[in-house]
Coordinates of C-alpha atoms in Angstrom, one line a residue:
V21 CA 83.0 22.5 108.3
R22 CA 80.0 20.1 108.5
L23 CA 76.3 20.1 107.6
V24 CA 74.1 18.9 110.5
N25 CA 70.5 17.6 110.8
G26 CA 69.7 17.7 107.1
S27 CA 67.6 15.2 105.1
H28 CA 70.7 13.9 103.3
P29 CA 74.5 14.3 103.7
C30 CA 74.5 17.4 101.5
S31 CA 72.0 19.5 103.5
G32 CA 71.8 20.9 107.0
R33 CA 72.8 23.5 109.5
V34 CA 76.3 24.9 108.8
E35 CA 78.7 24.3 111.6
I36 CA 82.4 25.1 111.7
M37 CA 85.1 24.3 114.3
P38 CA 87.7 27.1 114.5
D39 CA 89.3 25.6 117.6
L40 CA 88.1 22.5 119.5
T41 CA 84.4 23.4 119.6
W42 CA 81.7 23.1 116.9
G43 CA 79.7 26.3 116.4
S44 CA 77.0 27.6 114.0
V45 CA 77.1 30.5 111.6
C46 CA 74.8 33.6 111.6
D47 CA 72.4 33.8 108.6
T48 CA 73.6 37.4 107.9
D49 CA 77.3 36.3 107.6
L50 CA 77.0 33.7 104.8
D51 CA 76.1 34.2 101.1
W52 CA 76.0 32.1 97.9
K53 CA 79.7 32.4 97.3
D54 CA 80.4 31.1 100.8
A55 CA 77.9 28.3 100.3
A56 CA 79.5 27.3 97.0
V57 CA 82.8 26.8 98.8
I58 CA 81.2 24.7 101.6
C59 CA 79.4 22.5 99.0
R60 CA 82.6 22.0 97.1
Q61 CA 84.6 21.2 100.3
E62 CA 82.0 18.6 101.3
H63 CA 82.0 17.0 97.8
C64 CA 78.3 18.0 97.4
G65 CA 78.2 19.8 94.0
I66 CA 76.8 23.3 94.1
P67 CA 74.4 25.1 96.5
K68 CA 70.7 24.8 95.8
A69 CA 69.3 26.9 98.7
I70 CA 70.3 28.9 101.7
F71 CA 67.9 29.1 104.7
G72 CA 68.0 31.5 107.7
G73 CA 66.4 30.9 111.0
T74 CA 66.1 27.4 112.3
N75 CA 65.2 25.4 109.2
F76 CA 67.3 22.5 110.4
G77 CA 67.1 23.1 114.1
E78 CA 69.0 25.3 116.6
G79 CA 72.7 24.5 117.1
Q80 CA 74.7 24.3 120.3
G81 CA 77.8 26.0 121.4
P82 CA 79.0 29.4 120.1
V83 CA 77.9 31.3 117.1
W84 CA 80.8 32.1 114.8
P85 CA 81.6 35.8 115.5
E86 CA 82.9 36.8 112.0
E87 CA 81.5 37.3 108.5
I88 CA 82.8 34.8 106.0
Q89 CA 84.0 36.5 102.8
C90 CA 84.7 33.8 100.1
Q91 CA 85.2 34.7 96.4
G92 CA 83.4 31.5 95.5
N93 CA 86.3 29.7 93.7
E94 CA 88.2 28.5 96.8
T95 CA 88.5 24.8 97.4
H96 CA 88.3 25.0 101.2
L97 CA 86.7 27.4 103.7
T98 CA 90.0 28.0 105.4
F99 CA 91.2 29.8 102.2
C100 CA 88.4 32.4 102.6
Q101 CA 88.8 35.8 104.3
T102 CA 86.8 36.8 107.3
S103 CA 85.7 40.2 108.6
T104 CA 84.1 41.5 111.8
T105 CA 83.1 44.9 110.3
Q106 CA 79.5 43.8 109.5
H107 CA 79.0 41.4 112.4
Q108 CA 75.5 41.1 113.6
N109 CA 74.4 40.3 117.2
C110 CA 73.1 36.7 116.4
T111 CA 71.7 33.9 118.4
H112 CA 70.9 30.3 117.5
K113 CA 67.6 31.6 116.2
N114 CA 69.7 32.9 113.3
D115 CA 71.6 29.7 112.5
V116 CA 72.1 29.4 108.7
S117 CA 71.5 26.2 106.7
I118 CA 72.3 25.2 103.1
V119 CA 71.2 22.5 100.7
C120 CA 73.7 21.4 98.1
S121 CA 72.9 19.5 94.8
G122 CA 74.6 16.3 95.9
Y123 CA 75.2 15.3 92.3
T124 CA 78.9 15.8 91.3
G125 CA 79.3 13.6 88.2
F126 CA 77.3 13.3 84.9
R127 CA 77.7 10.9 82.0
L128 CA 76.0 9.0 79.2
M129 CA 76.8 5.3 79.0
N130 CA 76.4 2.5 76.5
G131 CA 75.5 4.7 73.5
S132 CA 77.2 4.8 70.1
D133 CA 79.2 7.8 71.2
S134 CA 79.7 10.2 74.1
C135 CA 76.5 12.2 73.1
S136 CA 74.0 9.4 73.5
G137 CA 73.4 6.7 76.1
R138 CA 72.0 5.8 79.5
V139 CA 71.9 8.7 82.0
E140 CA 74.1 8.2 85.0
L141 CA 74.8 10.6 87.9
Q142 CA 77.4 10.4 90.6
W143 CA 76.5 11.1 94.2
L144 CA 79.1 12.8 96.4
Y145 CA 82.0 11.7 94.1
R146 CA 81.2 8.2 95.1
E147 CA 78.8 5.7 93.6
W148 CA 77.3 6.1 90.1
G149 CA 73.6 5.4 89.6
T150 CA 71.0 5.7 86.9
V151 CA 67.9 7.9 86.6
C152 CA 64.3 6.7 86.6
D153 CA 62.5 7.5 83.3
L154 CA 59.3 8.3 85.2
Y155 CA 60.2 11.9 85.9
W156 CA 62.8 12.6 83.2
D157 CA 61.9 14.8 80.2
L158 CA 63.3 16.7 77.3
R159 CA 64.1 19.9 79.2
D160 CA 66.2 17.9 81.7
A161 CA 68.0 16.1 78.9
T162 CA 68.7 19.4 77.0
V163 CA 70.5 20.9 80.0
L164 CA 72.6 17.7 80.3
C165 CA 73.4 17.6 76.6
Q166 CA 74.5 21.3 76.7
Q167 CA 76.7 20.7 79.7
L168 CA 78.4 17.7 78.0
G169 CA 79.0 19.8 74.8
C170 CA 76.6 17.7 72.8
G171 CA 74.1 20.3 71.6
E172 CA 70.4 20.0 72.3
A173 CA 68.4 16.9 73.3
V174 CA 66.5 15.3 70.5
A175 CA 65.0 12.2 72.3
V176 CA 64.7 10.8 75.8
P177 CA 64.2 7.0 75.3
G178 CA 63.2 5.2 78.5
K179 CA 62.7 1.6 79.6
A180 CA 66.5 0.9 79.5
W181 CA 66.8 1.5 75.8
F182 CA 70.6 1.7 76.2
G183 CA 70.7 -1.4 78.5
Q184 CA 70.2 -1.7 82.3
G185 CA 72.7 0.0 84.5
S186 CA 74.0 -0.8 88.0
G187 CA 74.0 0.9 91.3
P188 CA 71.0 2.9 92.7
V189 CA 68.2 4.2 90.6
R190 CA 67.6 7.9 91.2
A191 CA 63.9 8.7 91.4
D192 CA 64.4 12.4 92.0
V193 CA 62.3 14.8 90.1
F194 CA 64.6 17.1 88.2
E195 CA 62.7 20.4 87.4
C196 CA 65.0 21.9 84.7
R197 CA 63.7 24.9 82.8
G198 CA 66.0 24.1 79.9
N199 CA 68.1 27.2 80.0
E200 CA 70.4 26.3 83.0
S201 CA 74.1 26.3 82.2
H202 CA 74.8 23.2 84.4
F203 CA 72.6 20.3 85.3
S204 CA 73.3 20.9 89.0
H205 CA 71.5 24.3 88.7
C206 CA 68.2 22.5 88.1
A207 CA 65.7 22.3 91.0
V208 CA 65.3 18.8 92.6
S209 CA 62.2 17.8 94.5
S210 CA 60.6 14.7 96.1
W211 CA 63.8 12.8 97.0
G212 CA 63.1 9.1 96.5
R213 CA 59.6 9.8 95.2
A214 CA 59.0 6.4 93.4
V215 CA 60.4 2.9 93.5
C216 CA 62.0 2.3 90.1
S217 CA 64.0 -0.6 88.7
H218 CA 66.8 -0.6 86.2
G219 CA 64.2 -1.6 83.6
Q220 CA 63.2 2.0 83.7
D221 CA 66.6 3.6 83.2
A222 CA 66.4 6.9 81.3
G223 CA 68.4 7.6 78.2
V224 CA 69.3 10.6 76.1
I225 CA 70.2 11.2 72.5
C226 CA 71.7 14.6 71.9
S227 CA 71.7 16.5 68.6
D228 CA 75.5 16.0 68.2
H229 CA 75.1 12.3 68.3
G230 CA 76.1 10.3 65.3
P231 CA 78.7 10.8 62.5
K232 CA 80.6 14.0 62.8
N233 CA 80.2 15.3 59.3
E234 CA 77.8 17.4 57.3
N235 CA 75.0 14.9 57.9
Q236 CA 74.2 15.1 61.6
L237 CA 71.2 12.8 61.5
S238 CA 71.4 9.5 63.3
L239 CA 69.0 7.8 60.9
R240 CA 68.5 8.2 57.1
L241 CA 66.8 6.9 54.1
V242 CA 69.1 5.9 51.2
G243 CA 69.0 4.3 47.8
A244 CA 66.1 6.2 46.2
G245 CA 67.9 9.4 45.2
G246 CA 66.2 11.6 47.8
D247 CA 66.0 12.2 51.6
C248 CA 62.5 11.0 52.1
A249 CA 62.4 7.5 50.5
G250 CA 64.6 4.5 50.6
R251 CA 66.2 1.9 52.8
L252 CA 66.2 2.9 56.5
E253 CA 69.6 3.1 58.1
V254 CA 70.5 4.0 61.7
Y255 CA 73.9 5.0 63.2
H256 CA 75.2 3.0 66.1
K257 CA 78.6 2.3 67.5
G258 CA 80.4 4.2 64.8
S259 CA 78.8 2.7 61.7
W260 CA 75.5 2.8 59.7
G261 CA 73.4 -0.3 59.7
T262 CA 69.9 -1.4 58.6
V263 CA 66.7 -2.3 60.5
C264 CA 64.9 -5.6 60.1
D265 CA 61.3 -5.5 58.9
D266 CA 59.9 -8.0 61.5
S267 CA 56.8 -6.5 63.0
W268 CA 57.3 -3.2 61.0
D269 CA 54.1 -1.4 60.2
L270 CA 52.7 2.0 59.2
A271 CA 53.0 3.4 62.8
D272 CA 56.8 2.8 62.7
S273 CA 57.1 4.4 59.3
Q274 CA 55.1 7.4 60.6
V275 CA 57.6 8.0 63.3
V276 CA 60.6 7.9 60.9
C277 CA 58.9 10.1 58.3
S278 CA 58.0 12.7 61.0
Q279 CA 61.5 12.6 62.5
L280 CA 63.1 13.2 59.1
Q281 CA 60.5 16.0 58.4
C282 CA 59.3 14.1 55.4
G283 CA 55.6 14.2 55.9
M284 CA 53.7 10.9 56.3
P285 CA 54.3 7.4 55.1
L286 CA 52.5 6.4 51.9
S287 CA 52.4 2.6 52.6
A288 CA 53.9 0.0 54.8
P289 CA 55.6 -2.3 54.0
V290 CA 57.1 -0.7 50.9
L291 CA 57.6 -3.1 48.1
A292 CA 59.8 -0.8 46.0
S293 CA 63.1 -2.4 44.9
F294 CA 65.5 -0.1 46.9
S295 CA 68.9 -1.8 47.1
Q296 CA 69.7 -4.1 50.0
G297 CA 72.1 -2.8 52.6
T298 CA 75.4 -4.1 53.8
G299 CA 77.0 -4.3 57.2
P300 CA 75.2 -4.7 60.6
I301 CA 71.5 -5.0 61.1
W302 CA 71.1 -2.9 64.2
L303 CA 67.4 -3.0 65.1
D304 CA 64.6 -5.6 65.0
E305 CA 61.0 -6.0 66.3
V306 CA 60.4 -2.2 66.4
G307 CA 57.0 -1.4 67.9
C308 CA 56.1 2.3 67.6
L309 CA 52.6 3.5 68.4
G310 CA 53.0 6.3 65.9
N311 CA 52.9 9.3 68.3
E312 CA 56.6 9.1 69.3
S313 CA 58.8 12.1 68.4
S314 CA 61.7 9.8 67.4
L315 CA 62.4 6.2 66.6
W316 CA 64.5 6.0 69.7
E317 CA 61.4 6.3 71.9
C318 CA 59.9 3.1 70.4
P319 CA 60.3 -0.3 72.0
S320 CA 62.4 -2.9 70.1
A321 CA 64.4 -6.0 70.5
G322 CA 67.3 -3.6 71.4
W323 CA 70.6 -2.7 69.7
G324 CA 72.7 -5.6 68.3
Q325 CA 73.5 -7.7 65.3
H326 CA 70.1 -9.4 64.8
D327 CA 69.3 -12.7 63.1
C328 CA 67.9 -11.2 59.9
G329 CA 69.0 -11.0 56.3
H330 CA 69.4 -7.8 54.3
K331 CA 66.5 -8.9 52.1
E332 CA 64.4 -8.0 55.2
D333 CA 65.7 -4.4 55.4
V334 CA 63.0 -1.8 56.2
R335 CA 62.1 0.4 53.2
I336 CA 60.1 3.6 53.6
L337 CA 58.3 5.9 51.2
C338 CA 57.3 9.3 52.7
S339 CA 54.8 11.8 51.2
E340 CA 57.6 14.4 50.7
F341 CA 59.8 12.0 48.7
G342 CA 59.6 14.3 45.6
Y343 CA 61.1 17.3 47.4
N344 CA 64.7 18.1 48.3
T345 CA 64.8 18.7 52.1
S346 CA 66.7 22.0 51.9
E347 CA 64.4 23.3 49.2
K348 CA 61.3 22.4 51.2
H349 CA 62.6 24.3 54.2
T350 CA 63.3 27.4 52.1
E351 CA 59.8 27.4 50.6
A352 CA 58.2 27.0 54.0
S353 CA 60.1 29.9 55.5
G354 CA 59.1 32.3 52.6
A355 CA 56.0 34.3 52.0
E356 CA 53.9 31.4 50.6
E357 CA 51.2 30.2 53.0
V358 CA 50.1 26.5 53.2
E359 CA 46.7 25.8 54.7
S360 CA 45.4 22.4 55.6
N361 CA 43.5 20.4 58.1
V362 CA 45.5 18.7 60.9
E363 CA 45.4 15.0 61.3
V364 CA 47.2 12.7 63.7
Y365 CA 47.9 9.0 63.5
Y366 CA 46.7 7.0 66.6
N367 CA 45.5 3.4 67.3
G368 CA 46.1 2.4 63.7
T369 CA 44.0 5.2 62.2
W370 CA 44.4 8.8 61.0
G371 CA 42.0 11.2 62.7
S372 CA 41.3 14.9 63.1
V373 CA 42.2 17.5 65.8
C374 CA 39.6 19.8 67.2
Q375 CA 40.4 23.5 67.5
N376 CA 38.8 24.1 70.9
G377 CA 41.3 26.0 73.1
M378 CA 43.9 26.0 70.4
T379 CA 46.1 29.1 70.0
D380 CA 48.7 30.2 67.4
I381 CA 51.4 28.8 69.8
T382 CA 50.0 25.3 69.1
A383 CA 49.9 26.1 65.4
A384 CA 53.6 27.1 65.5
V385 CA 54.5 23.8 67.2
I386 CA 52.7 21.9 64.5
C387 CA 54.3 23.9 61.7
K388 CA 57.8 23.4 63.1
Q389 CA 57.3 19.7 63.7
L390 CA 56.3 19.3 60.0
G391 CA 59.3 21.4 58.8
C392 CA 56.9 24.1 57.6
G393 CA 58.4 27.2 59.2
D394 CA 58.2 28.5 62.8
K395 CA 54.8 30.3 62.8
G396 CA 51.2 29.3 62.2
T397 CA 47.7 30.5 62.5
I398 CA 44.5 28.7 63.6
R399 CA 41.7 29.3 61.1
E400 CA 38.1 28.3 61.6
T401 CA 36.7 25.9 59.0
N402 CA 33.5 24.2 58.5
S403 CA 33.3 20.9 60.3
R404 CA 34.2 18.1 57.9
L405 CA 31.5 15.5 58.2
S406 CA 33.3 12.2 57.8
P407 CA 33.7 8.9 59.6
D408 CA 37.3 9.7 60.6
P409 CA 37.7 9.8 64.4
K410 CA 38.4 13.1 66.2
W411 CA 41.5 12.0 68.1
L412 CA 42.5 15.2 70.0
D413 CA 40.8 18.2 71.6
F414 CA 41.7 21.1 73.8
V415 CA 45.4 21.0 72.7
S416 CA 47.3 23.8 74.4
C417 CA 51.0 23.9 73.5
R418 CA 53.5 26.0 75.4
K419 CA 56.4 27.9 73.9
H420 CA 59.0 25.4 75.0
D421 CA 57.2 22.3 73.5
S422 CA 58.9 21.0 70.4
T423 CA 56.3 18.5 69.2
L424 CA 52.6 18.2 69.4
W425 CA 53.0 15.1 71.7
Q426 CA 54.4 17.2 74.5
C427 CA 51.5 19.6 74.6
P428 CA 48.7 19.2 77.2
S429 CA 45.4 18.1 75.9
S430 CA 42.3 16.1 76.6
P431 CA 43.0 12.3 76.6
W432 CA 43.1 10.4 73.3
G433 CA 39.7 9.4 72.1

C-alpha cells in the first residue's frame, strides 16, 4: 500500500499492488477501519480524513475490484478480508484518498517528572521535534495530559521554560476541543504556518505533576500556620525548594495568591519573619505581569540552583491567610452569597472591569478562579466614581475557559 500525491508522506491517494501493478481504490470500498489499518501500516498515526473523488488527482492502472473489510486492529492490510458482494462500478473519478495524523509519539521532556516538561512529538516513528508555543493552548495540553495519564493541564508555559529542545520545531495549529481521547484525534491545520525557533518551545504542566501524596500542588506557602501565607516553595526534580526574591514584586505575588486560590497579595515584599528554607533555591528573577494563570507562565532566570542565600527567600501574605482552604471552599459552595466588585491587576495597578456584554458564564469563570463556587450572577451597580482605571470591557467568557485571562474581551486599557 502507498499514499500518492499528498502534501506530506502521510496523505494522498490510496494505491495498492495486489500483483505487479499499482492500482487505486474505489471511494465506496474503503471506510474508517480500513483507513486506520493503512495509517498504521505506513507508520502515520491514525486517520484524520477520508476523501472521495479526485482530491489528490486521478490514478493510473486498474481500480481495485474488491471491497476492503478490515476490523481496524490489523497491523497490515494483507490481514484484512475482502468481498466482492458490494462492489461498485468505479472509475478513477472515484479514487479514494486519506490523510493520517503523522504524529506517532508524544512525550514531555526536561520537567521534574513525567507529567511536566517540554512538549515533544515524533513524526512517522522517526525524528522527535518540539512544538511552537504560538499556537499551543490549554485545550491542546489537556488532551495530551489525559493521554499520558497525568490528569488535566494546569499551565502551558512557553518560551522554552523547560529548556530548548532539538530537531524540528512543529508550527502546526492543533485544534483540540479538549475532550478527545488521544492527541492524534485533534484536528491539525496550516502545516508549517509560522517560522519558530527553539526559544519558543511549548511546555505543559499537568495536574498530576509534583509529589504523589495528598498535597498535589507544585507550589506552596509554608511556615505561617496556614495555606495562604508563608515562604514560597516550588517542587522541581523530586524535591521542594525556595524562590529568590531578586526582582520579586506585587505582580509576582498576585499570580501565586491567585494560583493557590488565596485571594490577593497584601504587600510585596513581605517583611514578616517566616522561617528560612533549606535545600535548593529553584527560581530567581521571576517577572510576572500579574495576569498569568500560574507562576509557570512567568519569565524567570530558569530552573536551577541559583546564587542566592535563604535569607532572600520569597515570602508572601495573601488576603485569605486567615481561612483554612478546605473551609473556604465549603462556605463558597453553600447557600451563602458573596457580592463584590471585580478588580484586576494590570500594569502595576488594580482597576475595575466593566459589565458591558458580560453574562453569567463570565461570572462563573471569575467565581471558580477565586475559589468561590462554580456559579455567579452579574448584577448592575451604580458606577463607582473613582480614579481607578477601568482595565477591561466586553469580557465574554466561554464555558471551556478556566480563567478570566482566557476570555475574549476588548484590549487592555
